[in-house]
Amino acid sequence: AQSVTQLGSHVSVSEGALVLLRCNYSSSVPPYLFWYVQYPNQGLQLLLKYTTGATLVKGINGFEAEFKKSETSFHLTKPSAHMSDAAEYFCAVSLWAGNQFYFGTGTSLTVIP
Amino acid sequence: DGGITQSPKYLFRKEGQNVTLSCEQNLNHDAMYWYRQDPGQGLRLIYYSQIVNDFQKGDIAEGYSVSREKKESFPLTVTSAQKNPTAFYLCASSIGDRAGYTFGSGTRLTVV
C-alpha cells in the first residue's frame, strides 16, 4: 500500500526564516514524488517533482526538495520565507506503473511579518 | 493557453437536488480525475478516467456519478444520495504519472 505523511498540519515561520515542510512516503516500488501549493479557493499548482536522476530538485518560487530513499522522505525547503509563500502545501506520490496519485493531508504555512 | 476549466466557481444546491459540476480540458490529456477537499482531510479521490468511455471509482464514489463521452470533458454529478456534499471539488488531468497533475481552479459546492 502507498501512503504519504506530512508531519505538521500547521507550520509558522518568520519572514526571512528557513521553511521546512516534511513529507514521508511508503511505497513498495520506486515512486515519483511531487509537491503542490494551493492558495485559498484555488486549484493546486505544481511546485516541483522528482522522477529520476538528481535527488535534489529545484522548483518554482525558490523552493527545493531532496529525495532521500534511505529515509523515505521528500522534504520541501526554502532558505528565506516570503509573505507570499503563505499557502497550503501538499506532498504527493505516484507509482511508476500506475497513474494514480496519493496525496498527503497538507501543511498550512503561515509567514509572520 | 492550455488548461483545465471548472465551472461554476461557486454553486449552491438545495437538499435533495442533483447538481453537475463541469470540467473541461484542452491539454489533450487522456486521464482525468475528480477530488473532494475538506478542511484537514486533504484530497480524496472520487472518480477517475484514463480513457474515453471508461472510468473507475475512487475512494469516496458513493453518491457521485461521472461520464467520459469526450476526451476533453469529465463532468461530475453530485446526487441526492451524497449525504454531505458541501465541499471544494477539484478536477485534474494528467498525461502520465511522471508529469504530475494539472488542476482546475475548483468548484465550491454548498448545500442550503
mmCIF file of C-alpha atoms in Angstrom:
data_model
loop_
_atom_site.group_PDB
_atom_site.id
_atom_site.type_symbol
_atom_site.label_atom_id
_atom_site.label_comp_id
_atom_site.label_asym_id
_atom_site.label_seq_id
_atom_site.Cartn_x
_atom_site.Cartn_y
_atom_site.Cartn_z
ATOM 1 C CA ALA A 1 0.000 0.000 0.000
ATOM 2 C CA GLN A 2 1.117 3.513 -0.691
ATOM 3 C CA SER A 3 0.749 6.429 1.669
ATOM 4 C CA VAL A 4 2.032 9.908 2.231
ATOM 5 C CA THR A 5 2.539 11.504 5.635
ATOM 6 C CA GLN A 6 3.023 15.203 6.118
ATOM 7 C CA LEU A 7 4.221 15.966 9.609
ATOM 8 C CA GLY A 8 2.677 19.109 10.974
ATOM 9 C CA SER A 9 -0.655 20.294 9.656
ATOM 10 C CA HIS A 10 0.306 23.881 10.501
ATOM 11 C CA VAL A 11 3.743 25.470 10.296
ATOM 12 C CA SER A 12 4.578 29.074 11.155
ATOM 13 C CA VAL A 13 7.812 30.816 10.234
ATOM 14 C CA SER A 14 9.019 34.380 10.380
ATOM 15 C CA GLU A 15 9.572 36.268 7.185
ATOM 16 C CA GLY A 16 13.137 35.604 6.034
ATOM 17 C CA ALA A 17 13.460 32.370 8.012
ATOM 18 C CA LEU A 18 14.006 28.882 6.652
ATOM 19 C CA VAL A 19 10.943 26.989 5.505
ATOM 20 C CA LEU A 20 10.939 23.228 6.090
ATOM 21 C CA LEU A 21 7.861 21.155 5.295
ATOM 22 C CA ARG A 22 8.152 17.449 5.929
ATOM 23 C CA CYS A 23 6.923 14.599 3.771
ATOM 24 C CA ASN A 24 7.471 10.880 4.228
ATOM 25 C CA TYR A 25 6.091 8.187 1.985
ATOM 26 C CA SER A 26 5.660 4.475 1.928
ATOM 27 C CA SER A 27 5.789 2.650 -1.345
ATOM 28 C CA SER A 28 6.526 -0.858 -2.478
ATOM 29 C CA VAL A 29 8.126 0.394 -5.680
ATOM 30 C CA PRO A 30 10.255 3.429 -6.529
ATOM 31 C CA PRO A 31 7.865 6.358 -6.513
ATOM 32 C CA TYR A 32 7.545 9.617 -8.306
ATOM 33 C CA LEU A 33 7.253 12.452 -5.800
ATOM 34 C CA PHE A 34 5.611 15.840 -6.102
ATOM 35 C CA TRP A 35 4.969 18.991 -4.122
ATOM 36 C CA TYR A 36 1.965 21.184 -4.862
ATOM 37 C CA VAL A 37 0.924 24.565 -3.484
ATOM 38 C CA GLN A 38 -2.643 25.763 -3.055
ATOM 39 C CA TYR A 39 -3.738 29.338 -2.415
ATOM 40 C CA PRO A 40 -7.200 29.957 -0.911
ATOM 41 C CA ASN A 41 -10.098 28.940 -3.138
ATOM 42 C CA GLN A 42 -7.791 27.922 -5.948
ATOM 43 C CA GLY A 43 -6.582 24.712 -7.501
ATOM 44 C CA LEU A 44 -3.219 23.103 -6.839
ATOM 45 C CA GLN A 45 -0.115 24.278 -8.654
ATOM 46 C CA LEU A 46 2.917 22.065 -9.186
ATOM 47 C CA LEU A 47 5.978 23.322 -7.276
ATOM 48 C CA LEU A 48 8.445 20.597 -8.168
ATOM 49 C CA LYS A 49 8.775 16.901 -8.822
ATOM 50 C CA TYR A 50 11.228 14.050 -8.580
ATOM 51 C CA THR A 51 11.064 11.252 -11.118
ATOM 52 C CA THR A 52 14.587 10.025 -11.789
ATOM 53 C CA GLY A 53 18.112 11.397 -11.752
ATOM 54 C CA ALA A 54 19.339 14.072 -9.371
ATOM 55 C CA THR A 55 17.824 13.674 -5.943
ATOM 56 C CA LEU A 56 17.871 17.409 -5.199
ATOM 57 C CA VAL A 57 15.226 19.088 -7.303
ATOM 58 C CA LYS A 58 14.546 22.761 -7.660
ATOM 59 C CA GLY A 59 11.137 24.204 -8.260
ATOM 60 C CA ILE A 60 9.369 27.480 -8.686
ATOM 61 C CA ASN A 61 9.439 30.375 -6.221
ATOM 62 C CA GLY A 62 12.806 29.330 -4.767
ATOM 63 C CA PHE A 63 11.637 26.007 -3.330
ATOM 64 C CA GLU A 64 13.602 22.799 -3.478
ATOM 65 C CA ALA A 65 13.263 19.262 -2.184
ATOM 66 C CA GLU A 66 15.566 16.326 -1.731
ATOM 67 C CA PHE A 67 14.611 12.714 -2.292
ATOM 68 C CA LYS A 68 16.206 10.529 0.383
ATOM 69 C CA LYS A 69 15.470 6.915 -0.333
ATOM 70 C CA SER A 70 17.005 5.634 2.898
ATOM 71 C CA GLU A 71 14.727 7.899 4.906
ATOM 72 C CA THR A 72 11.727 7.592 2.541
ATOM 73 C CA SER A 73 11.470 11.346 2.675
ATOM 74 C CA PHE A 74 10.933 14.244 0.292
ATOM 75 C CA HIS A 75 11.054 17.348 2.463
ATOM 76 C CA LEU A 76 10.384 20.774 0.952
ATOM 77 C CA THR A 77 12.643 23.692 1.829
ATOM 78 C CA LYS A 78 13.132 27.345 1.038
ATOM 79 C CA PRO A 79 16.029 29.332 2.514
ATOM 80 C CA SER A 80 14.087 32.539 3.159
ATOM 81 C CA ALA A 81 10.330 32.744 3.602
ATOM 82 C CA HIS A 82 8.349 35.460 1.919
ATOM 83 C CA MET A 83 4.879 36.643 2.836
ATOM 84 C CA SER A 84 3.598 35.370 -0.490
ATOM 85 C CA ASP A 85 4.598 31.808 0.492
ATOM 86 C CA ALA A 86 1.670 31.582 2.893
ATOM 87 C CA ALA A 87 -0.474 28.787 1.462
ATOM 88 C CA GLU A 88 -1.351 25.107 1.790
ATOM 89 C CA TYR A 89 1.273 22.645 0.604
ATOM 90 C CA PHE A 90 0.612 19.075 -0.472
ATOM 91 C CA CYS A 91 3.050 16.252 -0.982
ATOM 92 C CA ALA A 92 2.021 13.515 -3.423
ATOM 93 C CA VAL A 93 3.380 10.196 -4.648
ATOM 94 C CA SER A 94 2.605 8.162 -7.717
ATOM 95 C CA LEU A 95 3.857 4.804 -8.841
ATOM 96 C CA TRP A 96 5.871 4.312 -11.964
ATOM 97 C CA ALA A 97 3.479 1.676 -13.206
ATOM 98 C CA GLY A 98 0.257 3.440 -12.476
ATOM 99 C CA ASN A 99 -1.332 6.783 -12.881
ATOM 100 C CA GLN A 100 -2.965 7.411 -9.534
ATOM 101 C CA PHE A 101 -1.628 9.890 -7.062
ATOM 102 C CA TYR A 102 -1.725 9.641 -3.305
ATOM 103 C CA PHE A 103 -1.801 12.969 -1.513
ATOM 104 C CA GLY A 104 -0.795 13.895 1.982
ATOM 105 C CA THR A 105 -3.256 15.771 4.152
ATOM 106 C CA GLY A 106 -1.472 19.051 3.589
ATOM 107 C CA THR A 107 0.525 21.562 5.619
ATOM 108 C CA SER A 108 -0.701 25.098 6.055
ATOM 109 C CA LEU A 109 2.201 27.539 6.061
ATOM 110 C CA THR A 110 1.864 30.866 7.859
ATOM 111 C CA VAL A 111 4.527 33.546 7.397
ATOM 112 C CA ILE A 112 4.815 36.028 10.240
ATOM 113 C CA PRO A 113 5.949 39.547 9.360
ATOM 114 C CA ASP B 1 -3.290 28.692 -23.392
ATOM 115 C CA GLY B 2 -3.983 25.113 -22.438
ATOM 116 C CA GLY B 3 -5.553 24.303 -19.137
ATOM 117 C CA ILE B 4 -8.491 22.952 -17.193
ATOM 118 C CA THR B 5 -11.682 24.911 -16.722
ATOM 119 C CA GLN B 6 -14.066 24.162 -13.908
ATOM 120 C CA SER B 7 -17.436 25.815 -13.721
ATOM 121 C CA PRO B 8 -19.117 27.280 -11.880
ATOM 122 C CA LYS B 9 -16.699 28.516 -9.236
ATOM 123 C CA TYR B 10 -19.437 28.678 -6.594
ATOM 124 C CA LEU B 11 -22.562 26.536 -6.579
ATOM 125 C CA PHE B 12 -25.473 26.354 -4.203
ATOM 126 C CA ARG B 13 -27.805 23.407 -4.070
ATOM 127 C CA LYS B 14 -30.920 22.617 -2.143
ATOM 128 C CA GLU B 15 -31.086 19.361 -0.282
ATOM 129 C CA GLY B 16 -32.478 16.568 -2.426
ATOM 130 C CA GLN B 17 -31.315 18.037 -5.717
ATOM 131 C CA ASN B 18 -28.754 16.637 -8.105
ATOM 132 C CA VAL B 19 -26.131 19.032 -9.404
ATOM 133 C CA THR B 20 -23.488 18.669 -12.117
ATOM 134 C CA LEU B 21 -20.024 20.190 -11.962
ATOM 135 C CA SER B 22 -18.282 20.861 -15.229
ATOM 136 C CA CYS B 23 -14.650 20.071 -16.040
ATOM 137 C CA GLU B 24 -13.154 20.739 -19.464
ATOM 138 C CA GLN B 25 -9.517 20.445 -20.544
ATOM 139 C CA ASN B 26 -7.737 21.367 -23.765
ATOM 140 C CA LEU B 27 -4.423 19.747 -22.857
ATOM 141 C CA ASN B 28 -5.091 16.560 -24.821
ATOM 142 C CA HIS B 29 -4.637 14.578 -21.609
ATOM 143 C CA ASP B 30 -6.004 11.060 -21.522
ATOM 144 C CA ALA B 31 -6.519 10.806 -17.773
ATOM 145 C CA MET B 32 -8.891 12.940 -15.729
ATOM 146 C CA TYR B 33 -9.740 12.927 -12.027
ATOM 147 C CA TRP B 34 -12.200 14.316 -9.524
ATOM 148 C CA TYR B 35 -11.160 15.057 -5.955
ATOM 149 C CA ARG B 36 -13.052 16.310 -2.977
ATOM 150 C CA GLN B 37 -11.315 18.554 -0.480
ATOM 151 C CA ASP B 38 -12.477 19.103 3.082
ATOM 152 C CA PRO B 39 -10.592 21.048 5.752
ATOM 153 C CA GLY B 40 -7.946 18.905 7.423
ATOM 154 C CA GLN B 41 -8.584 15.894 5.193
ATOM 155 C CA GLY B 42 -6.520 16.656 2.158
ATOM 156 C CA LEU B 43 -7.711 15.444 -1.221
ATOM 157 C CA ARG B 44 -9.860 12.380 -1.583
ATOM 158 C CA LEU B 45 -10.362 10.704 -4.931
ATOM 159 C CA ILE B 46 -13.956 10.401 -6.120
ATOM 160 C CA TYR B 47 -13.663 9.055 -9.671
ATOM 161 C CA TYR B 48 -11.037 8.864 -12.364
ATOM 162 C CA SER B 49 -10.941 8.088 -16.045
ATOM 163 C CA GLN B 50 -7.895 7.014 -18.005
ATOM 164 C CA ILE B 51 -9.612 6.822 -21.374
ATOM 165 C CA VAL B 52 -12.796 7.929 -23.071
ATOM 166 C CA ASN B 53 -15.886 5.871 -22.221
ATOM 167 C CA ASP B 54 -14.209 4.303 -19.216
ATOM 168 C CA PHE B 55 -13.984 5.409 -15.589
ATOM 169 C CA GLN B 56 -13.220 3.918 -12.201
ATOM 170 C CA LYS B 57 -14.442 4.549 -8.695
ATOM 171 C CA GLY B 58 -12.080 6.195 -6.284
ATOM 172 C CA ASP B 59 -12.087 6.081 -2.512
ATOM 173 C CA ILE B 60 -15.342 8.001 -1.944
ATOM 174 C CA ALA B 61 -17.527 7.374 -5.021
ATOM 175 C CA GLU B 62 -20.802 6.811 -3.171
ATOM 176 C CA GLY B 63 -23.339 9.491 -4.022
ATOM 177 C CA TYR B 64 -21.457 10.661 -7.108
ATOM 178 C CA SER B 65 -21.577 9.780 -10.799
ATOM 179 C CA VAL B 66 -19.460 10.703 -13.821
ATOM 180 C CA SER B 67 -19.326 10.299 -17.561
ATOM 181 C CA ARG B 68 -16.499 10.476 -20.085
ATOM 182 C CA GLU B 69 -18.046 10.751 -23.510
ATOM 183 C CA LYS B 70 -15.365 13.084 -24.831
ATOM 184 C CA LYS B 71 -11.662 13.279 -24.111
ATOM 185 C CA GLU B 72 -11.959 16.917 -23.149
ATOM 186 C CA SER B 73 -14.842 16.614 -20.692
ATOM 187 C CA PHE B 74 -15.363 14.810 -17.384
ATOM 188 C CA PRO B 75 -18.483 16.126 -15.616
ATOM 189 C CA LEU B 76 -19.267 15.127 -12.048
ATOM 190 C CA THR B 77 -22.832 14.781 -10.787
ATOM 191 C CA VAL B 78 -23.417 15.083 -7.070
ATOM 192 C CA THR B 79 -26.605 13.173 -6.413
ATOM 193 C CA SER B 80 -29.112 13.487 -3.616
ATOM 194 C CA ALA B 81 -27.658 10.267 -2.220
ATOM 195 C CA GLN B 82 -24.484 12.092 -1.192
ATOM 196 C CA LYS B 83 -25.099 12.767 2.475
ATOM 197 C CA ASN B 84 -22.639 15.583 2.999
ATOM 198 C CA PRO B 85 -21.935 17.242 -0.340
ATOM 199 C CA THR B 86 -20.743 20.626 0.894
ATOM 200 C CA ALA B 87 -17.055 20.737 -0.093
ATOM 201 C CA PHE B 88 -14.490 22.081 -2.516
ATOM 202 C CA TYR B 89 -14.270 19.949 -5.658
ATOM 203 C CA LEU B 90 -11.148 19.778 -7.784
ATOM 204 C CA CYS B 91 -10.769 18.354 -11.256
ATOM 205 C CA ALA B 92 -7.368 17.328 -12.592
ATOM 206 C CA SER B 93 -5.875 15.800 -15.688
ATOM 207 C CA SER B 94 -2.628 14.063 -16.499
ATOM 208 C CA ILE B 95 -0.655 12.866 -19.482
ATOM 209 C CA GLY B 96 1.211 10.306 -17.403
ATOM 210 C CA ASP B 97 2.494 9.531 -13.960
ATOM 211 C CA ARG B 98 5.801 11.321 -14.419
ATOM 212 C CA ALA B 99 4.195 14.550 -15.490
ATOM 213 C CA GLY B 100 2.054 15.190 -12.474
ATOM 214 C CA TYR B 101 -1.435 16.543 -12.464
ATOM 215 C CA THR B 102 -2.778 19.789 -13.847
ATOM 216 C CA PHE B 103 -5.589 21.075 -11.662
ATOM 217 C CA GLY B 104 -8.577 23.240 -12.349
ATOM 218 C CA SER B 105 -9.391 26.148 -10.062
ATOM 219 C CA GLY B 106 -12.124 24.230 -8.258
ATOM 220 C CA THR B 107 -15.832 24.487 -7.566
ATOM 221 C CA ARG B 108 -17.123 25.213 -4.093
ATOM 222 C CA LEU B 109 -20.443 23.488 -3.563
ATOM 223 C CA THR B 110 -22.691 24.497 -0.695
ATOM 224 C CA VAL B 111 -25.923 22.760 0.212
ATOM 225 C CA VAL B 112 -28.527 25.157 1.562
#
